[in-house]
Amino acid sequence: WPSATLSGRWGYIDRTGKTVIEPQFLSADNFSEELARVMDRGKGKWGFIDMTGKIVIHPIFLGAGTFSEGLAPVSVANAKCGYIDTNGTIAIQARFDWGESFSEGLAAVRISNKWGYIGKTGEEVITPQFDEASRFSQGIARVWIDGKLGYIDKTGKYVWKPTK
């Protein structure tokens, strides 16, 4: 688990409270798919470490999300978001304003202030049209449009039309 010190540096402890990765990061997140996103102390950019604390994806990203289904959203120099695989290779080119982690094969992405969904190769599956969008769980996702809450299936059809 991530743990902060009085110096403001983050490291990791095990279940007994023993330090397993020395505090050295400006920020740190939980492990997901055996990798954790961390912010380096030099440039203030995000990268990923393995469970031993070794940097496996260098901290070159302006922003980063957690890995899910083998991919993680990252923000690059042009401030656009794309996705990398667990080797740090760009899997989906950076062209979104932001993106969430994958869930059930789809990821919510924002383009021009509207949210839609893409598949794992970057193809648009559900056209950006929502003001907010959540991850899929058990085949449905919560979406907001014009201040109303609704639920959609993985084809974008409403299973519960937006209501106040």
Backbone as a ProteinNet text record, in pm:
[ID]
protein_1_A
[PRIMARY]
WPSATLSGRWGYIDRTGKTVIEPQFLSADNFSEELARVMDRGKGKWGFIDMTGKIVIHPIFLGAGTFSEGLAPVSVANAKCGYIDTNGTIAIQARFDWGESFSEGLAAVRISNKWGYIGKTGEEVITPQFDEASRFSQGIARVWIDGKLGYIDKTGKYVWKPTK
[TERTIARY]
83.2	0	87.3	43.7	119.5	117.3	228.3	240.3	328.6	284.3	361.6	443.7	553.8	635.9	616.4	674.2	665	732.4	827.5	896.5	809.7	694.6	607.1	639.6	736.5	770.6	683.9	652.1	568.6	650.7	617.1	674.8	564.1	601.3	502	532	424	434.3	357.1	391.6	313	202.3	132.6	18	57.8	183	228	278.1	285.6	335.1	482.8	547	689.6	709.8	807.4	839.1	900.4	840	891.8	950	906	965.5	984.9	1110.1	1143.3	1069.2	1025.7	961.2	1057.1	1015	1100.4	1022	890.9	809.4	728.1	700.3	616.1	471.1	431.1	297.7	304.8	212.2	210.5	67.1	38.9	-95.6	-87.9	-203.7	-210.2	-159.4	-117	-77.1	-200.6	-190.5	-294.2	-222.6	-252.8	-184.6	-33.8	4.7	143.4	227.3	161.2	230.4	159.7	236.7	178.9	230.9	141.7	185.4	245.8	357.6	428.2	476.6	486.9	540.9	684.1	775.4	916.3	942.2	1049.4	1079.4	1157.6	1207.7	1286.6	1201.9	1132.9	1059.8	910.4	861.1	719.3	633.4	686.2	610.9	581	484.6	437	505.1	533	583.7	525.3	579.5	526.4	639.8	615.8	711	649.2	739.4	690.6	684.6	650.6	628.3	756.4	872.4	998.9	1043.8	972.7	1009.3	1091.3	1121.3	1199.1	1111.8	1166.6	1095.2	1097.1	977.8	968	915	845.4	803.7	846.5	942.5	1005.2	903.5	926.5	835.6	848.1	768.4	771.2	632.1	532.4	394.9	346.2	270	211.6	102.8	35.2	-68.8	-73.5	-127.5	-139.7	-251.2	-320	-420.3	-364.9	-446.2	-400.4	-421.7	-345	-359.6	-485.9	-553.5	-670.1	-681	-697.2	-706.1	-583.5	-466.3	-340.2	-306.1	-392	-368	-387.3	-315.6	-332	-340	-430.9	-435.7	-318.2	-258.8	-148.3	-164	-118	-119.7	22.8	38.7	171	193.7	304	348.5	243.9	163	61.2	-64	-56.6	-166.3	-283.6	-265.4	-368.8	-344.4	-449.1	-442.8	-444.8	-361.6	-361.1	-347.3	-311.1	-299.2	-168.6	-105.6	15.2	-14.2	69.3	60	157.5	164.1	246.8	395.9	435	575.8	608.2	504.5	525.6	511.5	473.2	455.7	319.2	316.5	189.3	102.4	-15	-109	-221	-259.5	-361.8	-306.7	-295.7	-235.7	-308.4	-233.7	-287.6	-367.6	-498.9	-586.7	-711.2	-720.3	-836.6	-801	-902.9	-879.6	-847.2	-909.6	-874.3	-942	-895.7	-954.4	-948	-1041.2	-1046.3	-989.5	-969.1	-919.8	-1024.3	-976.8	-1066.8	-1144	-1265.1	-1351.3	-1442.5	-1439.9	-1522.7	-1496.8	-1369.5	-1329.3	-1351.4	-1406.8	-1433.3	-1374.1	-1339.3	-1289.7	-1364.2	-1404.2	-1466.9	-1357.6	-1382.3	-1287.8	-1362.9	-1291.5	-1351.3	-1290.4	-1378	-1338	-1425.9	-1363.2	-1436.7	-1548.5	-1513.7	-1604.6	-1722.2	-1719.3	-1822.3	-1753.9	-1820.8	-1767.1	-1834.6	-1752.7	-1799.5	-1711.7	-1711.6	-1635	-1558.6	-1439	-1356.5	-1331.4	-1293.5	-1250.1	-1099.2	-1045	-903.6	-806.9	-858.5	-769.8	-784.1	-866.8	-883.5	-1002.6	-1075.1	-1190.7	-1306.2	-1378.1	-1493.8	-1605.6	-1657.9	-1766.4	-1897.7	-1890.8	-2008.3	-1968.5	-2037.2	-2005.7	-2005	-1904.9	-1904.4	-2030.3	-2107.5	-2233.9	-2275.5	-2201.7	-2240.4	-2159.5	-2220.7	-2150.3	-2053.9	-2088.6	-2002.9	-2032.6	-1935.5	-1953.7	-1868.5	-1922.8	-1850.1	-1798.6	-1725.9	-1677.3	-1793.6	-1779.6	-1880.4	-1864.8	-1976.8	-1981.7	-2104	-2082.3	-2189.5	-2269.4	-2197	-2257.7	-2326.9	-2327.1	-2389.8	-2297.3	-2320	-2242.8	-2338.2	-2303.5	-2380.7	-2331.7	-2427.5	-2393.4	-2483.2	-2432.8	-2509	-2517	-2636.1	-2655.5	-2759.5	-2724.1	-2811.5	-2856.2	-2764.1	-2794	-2879.9	-2903.8	-2987.4	-2902.6	-2936.9	-2865.4	-2935.9	-2857.7	-2911.4	-2809.7	-2848.1	-2759	-2765.7	-2648.6	-2641.4	-2581.1	-2608.3	-2541	-2416.8	-2347.1	-2220.1	-2234.5	-2358.1	-2380.6	-2418.1	-2437.4	-2476.4	-2625.5	-2702.7	-2848	-2880.6	-2979.2	-3021.5	-3094.8	-3053.7	-3128.8	-3213.4	-3178.7	-3256.3	-3235.3	-3339.4	-3328.2	-3297.4	-3222.5	-3184	-3305.3	-3295.8	-3399	-3329.2	-3406	-3348.2	-3328.8
-118.5	0	124.4	228.6	353.1	410.3	469.7	528.1	651	760.6	884.9	899.2	971.6	1003.3	1149.9	1191.5	1331.3	1422.9	1368.8	1449.3	1470.7	1403.5	1416.2	1319.7	1234.2	1133.5	1008.7	942.9	824.3	699.1	593.3	461.2	359.8	237	130.8	47.6	5.5	-82.8	-210.7	-316.8	-439.5	-439.2	-549.8	-558.6	-546.2	-571.3	-561	-420.5	-334.7	-199.4	-184.7	-293.2	-290.2	-221.1	-130	-62.4	-162.3	-173.2	-264.8	-189	-64.3	24.1	158.1	199.5	321.3	443.3	532.8	656.2	739.2	765.2	837.5	910.4	893.1	948.3	1067.5	1161.8	1276	1233.4	1128.3	1072.2	925.8	847.1	703.8	653.6	549.1	493.4	343.8	281.9	138.3	61.6	-61.8	-149.6	-201.8	-211.5	-270.2	-344.7	-471.7	-556.5	-555.2	-555.6	-562.7	-439.7	-330.1	-204.6	-93.3	4.6	120.1	246.4	343.1	471.2	554	617.3	701	827.3	934.4	1059.3	1072	1091.5	1101.4	1233.3	1235.6	1353.6	1459.2	1426.2	1521.7	1610.7	1551.4	1627.4	1639.1	1566.8	1571.4	1505.9	1403.6	1331	1190.3	1128.2	996.2	883.7	775.7	653.1	537.8	418.2	300.1	216.3	160.7	70.9	-67.7	-166.3	-301.2	-319.7	-437.8	-462.8	-464.4	-455.2	-445.5	-299.8	-209.5	-68.7	-25.9	-120.8	-90.2	-13.9	96.2	170	86.8	50.7	-30.8	48.8	159.5	252.5	390.7	447.6	572.4	685.2	771.6	883	994.5	981.4	1079	1137.2	1095.2	1131.9	1246.1	1338.1	1449.2	1399.9	1294.3	1232.2	1084.6	1006.8	863.3	808	709.2	635.8	499.5	416.7	283.1	183.6	76.1	-29.7	-109.6	-142.4	-229.4	-295.3	-425.8	-501.8	-480.6	-461.4	-451	-314.4	-215.2	-80.8	24	137	249.1	378	468.4	598.7	685	756	846.7	974.3	1083.5	1213	1245.1	1286	1311.3	1461.3	1495	1634.5	1727.5	1680.1	1767	1774.8	1718	1716.6	1631.8	1553.3	1459.6	1325.4	1247.5	1118.9	1005.7	905.9	781.4	669.2	550.8	435.2	361.8	315	233.8	93.1	-2	-137.3	-151.3	-267.4	-286.7	-281.2	-274.2	-254.8	-107.5	-21.9	120.6	160	66	92.2	156.3	257.9	321.3	219.9	191.5	96.9	170.3	287.3	371.2	512.9	570.2	703.2	808.6	906.3	1014.4	1111.2	1105.1	1194.1	1234.7	1193.3	1223.5	1333.3	1406.7	1507.1	1438.4	1328.8	1239.9	1107.6	1005.5	873.2	804.2	717.1	637.8	499.4	423.5	286.8	198.5	92.9	-0.6	-83.9	-119.1	-205.3	-279.3	-410.7	-493.5	-462.5	-432.1	-410.4	-270.9	-180.8	-43.7	56.8	174.4	283.7	411.1	485.5	616.1	715	792.2	895.2	1025.7	1136.3	1268.7	1333.5	1381.3	1454.8	1579.1	1696	1823.2	1829.7	1795.5	1803.7	1707.3	1608.5	1504.2	1368.8	1280.3	1147.7	1043	949	832.8	715.6	608.7	489.4	436.9	384.3	320.7	175.9	96.8	-40.2	-44.5	-163.8	-178.6	-151.3	-134.3	-94.4	54.9	124.5	268.1	306.9	208.4	239	292.5	388.1	443.9	340.3	309.3	212.8	285.2	386.1	466.6	613.3	682	820.1	912	1000.2	1097	1184.7	1178.8	1252	1283.1	1229.2	1240.4	1349	1411.3	1510.9	1443.8	1324.3	1241.5	1096.3	1010.3	867.6	787.1	675.8	590.7	465.2	385.5	256.9	158.4	60.3	-45	-143.9	-191.2	-295	-380.5	-507.6	-602.7	-562.1	-508.1	-478.3	-344.3	-262.5	-130.9	-23.6	99.3	214.6	329.6	404.7	522.7	640.6	717.1	834.3	950.9	1071.1	1192	1272.1	1324.6	1411	1516.5	1642.3	1754.6	1747.3	1707.9	1701.4	1583.9	1491.5	1375.1	1248.7	1156.3	1030.1	920.2	840.3	724.1	611.9	497.5	382.3	330.7	295.2	240.8	102.1	25.4	-102.7	-80.8	-188.3	-176.3	-140.2	-129.7	-81	66.4	124.4	263.8	284.8	176.1	187.1	205.8	290.7	313.5	191.7	150.5	49.3	119.6	245.1	333	472.5	527.4	659.9	765.4	870.7	974.8	1040.7	1046.8	1112.6	1198	1288.2	1374.8	1298.3
0	0	0	-69.3	-63.6	77.3	115.8	248.9	240.6	302.2	299.4	426.6	415.9	531.9	566.5	677.6	717.3	616	540	438.7	314.7	309.7	193.8	81.9	101.7	0.9	22.6	-87.1	-82.1	-111.3	-41.4	-62.8	-42.8	-11.4	3.9	127.7	193.8	308.9	278.7	353.2	340.5	445.1	457.3	549.4	695.9	724.7	864.5	897.4	796	817.3	789	747.9	714.6	579.4	573.4	448.1	351.4	231.7	129.7	10	-10.7	-110.9	-41.3	-30.4	43.6	-10.3	77.2	33.5	-52.6	-176.3	-270.1	-378.3	-380.5	-487.7	-438.5	-528.8	-494.1	-476.4	-546.6	-535	-575.6	-523.9	-555.7	-547.2	-621.5	-626.1	-594.6	-578.2	-553.9	-675.4	-651.5	-761	-832.1	-962	-1045.5	-1156.1	-1170.4	-1268.1	-1244.6	-1118.1	-1070.4	-1102.8	-1140.6	-1164.7	-1087.9	-1043.3	-974.6	-1041	-1055.3	-1111.2	-998.6	-1029.8	-932.8	-1002.1	-923.5	-976.3	-927.4	-1021.1	-981.8	-910	-834.1	-753.1	-829.9	-947.8	-1024.5	-1113.8	-1208.5	-1309.2	-1279.7	-1180.6	-1150.5	-1257.2	-1320.7	-1423	-1374	-1439.4	-1399.2	-1476.9	-1405.7	-1462.9	-1382.9	-1401.7	-1334.1	-1276.7	-1157.6	-1093.4	-1082	-1066.8	-1038	-887.2	-842.5	-700.6	-617.7	-683.7	-610.7	-598.7	-666.2	-664.9	-784.6	-873.1	-993.3	-1092.8	-1146.9	-1250.7	-1377.6	-1425	-1545.5	-1664.2	-1636.8	-1741.5	-1693	-1762.8	-1718.1	-1700.3	-1603.3	-1575.3	-1679.6	-1785.4	-1894.1	-1922	-1844.1	-1873.7	-1785.3	-1844.2	-1768.7	-1674	-1711.5	-1630.1	-1661.6	-1570.3	-1592.2	-1506.8	-1558.9	-1483.7	-1448.2	-1390.5	-1351.2	-1464.9	-1459.8	-1558.1	-1531.3	-1639	-1634.8	-1771	-1770.6	-1895.5	-1984	-1919.5	-1991.7	-2046	-2023.9	-2076.1	-1966.7	-1980.6	-1888.2	-1967.9	-1928	-1994.4	-1950	-2044.9	-2013.9	-2094.2	-2034.9	-2101.4	-2144.5	-2269	-2325.4	-2344.8	-2406.2	-2419.8	-2480	-2572.5	-2633	-2546.7	-2424.2	-2327.1	-2372.6	-2475.6	-2518.1	-2449.6	-2442	-2373.8	-2475.5	-2447.7	-2522.3	-2422.4	-2469.3	-2380.7	-2409	-2300.8	-2313.3	-2263.2	-2310.4	-2256.6	-2140.2	-2079.8	-1960.1	-1987.6	-2114.6	-2150.4	-2172.1	-2167.5	-2191.1	-2336.2	-2421.1	-2563	-2586.5	-2672.7	-2706.5	-2779.6	-2722.3	-2781.6	-2855.1	-2803.1	-2865.3	-2866.7	-2985.5	-3001.1	-2918.5	-2870.6	-2788.2	-2874.9	-2860.2	-2937.3	-2858.5	-2733.5	-2650.6	-2551.1	-2506.6	-2403.1	-2270.7	-2243.4	-2131.4	-2152.4	-2079.7	-2087.6	-1952.8	-1929.7	-1806.9	-1834.1	-1729.2	-1742.8	-1810.7	-1874.4	-1941.2	-1840.2	-1878.5	-1799.8	-1897	-1890.2	-1978.7	-2126.3	-2158.8	-2297.1	-2351.5	-2269.1	-2314	-2216.1	-2267.9	-2183.7	-2220.4	-2118.5	-2141.3	-2179.4	-2285.5	-2330.1	-2352.7	-2326.4	-2346	-2469.6	-2555.9	-2675.9	-2681.9	-2682.8	-2689.3	-2584.3	-2460.3	-2345.7	-2349.4	-2434.6	-2435.3	-2419.4	-2347.4	-2320.4	-2407.6	-2455.4	-2529	-2488	-2566.2	-2530.4	-2651.2	-2621.9	-2725.1	-2685.5	-2787.6	-2765.4	-2748.7	-2728.6	-2694.6	-2809.3	-2929.9	-3039.6	-3069.4	-2989.9	-3006.1	-3090.5	-3141.6	-3225.9	-3141.3	-3197.6	-3129.7	-3129.3	-3011.4	-2997.6	-2966.7	-2881	-2847.1	-2866.5	-2954.7	-2991.1	-2869.4	-2857.3	-2747.4	-2752.5	-2643.8	-2637.6	-2494.9	-2398	-2258	-2187.7	-2086.8	-2006.6	-1909.8	-1864	-1779	-1811	-1785.8	-1812.6	-1715.6	-1668.3	-1573.6	-1644.2	-1569.2	-1620.3	-1628.1	-1715.1	-1724.5	-1610.3	-1561.4	-1458.3	-1486.4	-1501.3	-1531.4	-1654.9	-1754.1	-1882.8	-1895.1	-1788.2	-1797.4	-1741.6	-1785.3	-1736	-1706.8	-1604	-1565.2	-1649.1	-1705.7	-1786.1	-1745.1	-1766.5	-1739.1	-1867.7	-1893.4	-2008.9	-1970.1	-1991.1	-1954.7	-1808.8	-1720.4	-1578.2	-1536.3	-1627.4	-1596.8	-1598.2	-1510.3	-1495.2	-1571.6	-1644.4	-1714.4	-1714.1	-1767.8	-1779.7	-1922.1	-1975.4	-2111.2	-2108.4	-2216.1	-2232.5	-2318.7	-2351.3	-2422	-2570.3	-2618.1	-2754.4	-2754	-2634.5	-2622.7	-2609.4	-2610	-2593.4	-2446.3	-2421.5	-2283.7	-2228.9	-2109.5	-2035.3	-1928.6	-1901.9	-1816.6	-1871.4	-1931	-1994.5	-1889.4	-1928.8	-1835.3	-1765.9	-1634.9	-1554.2	-1449.2	-1390.8	-1286.4	-1158
[MASK]
++++++++++++++++++++++++++++++++++++++++++++++++++++++++++++++++++++++++++++++++++++++++++++++++++++++++++++++++++++++++++++++++++++++++++++++++++++++++++++++++++++

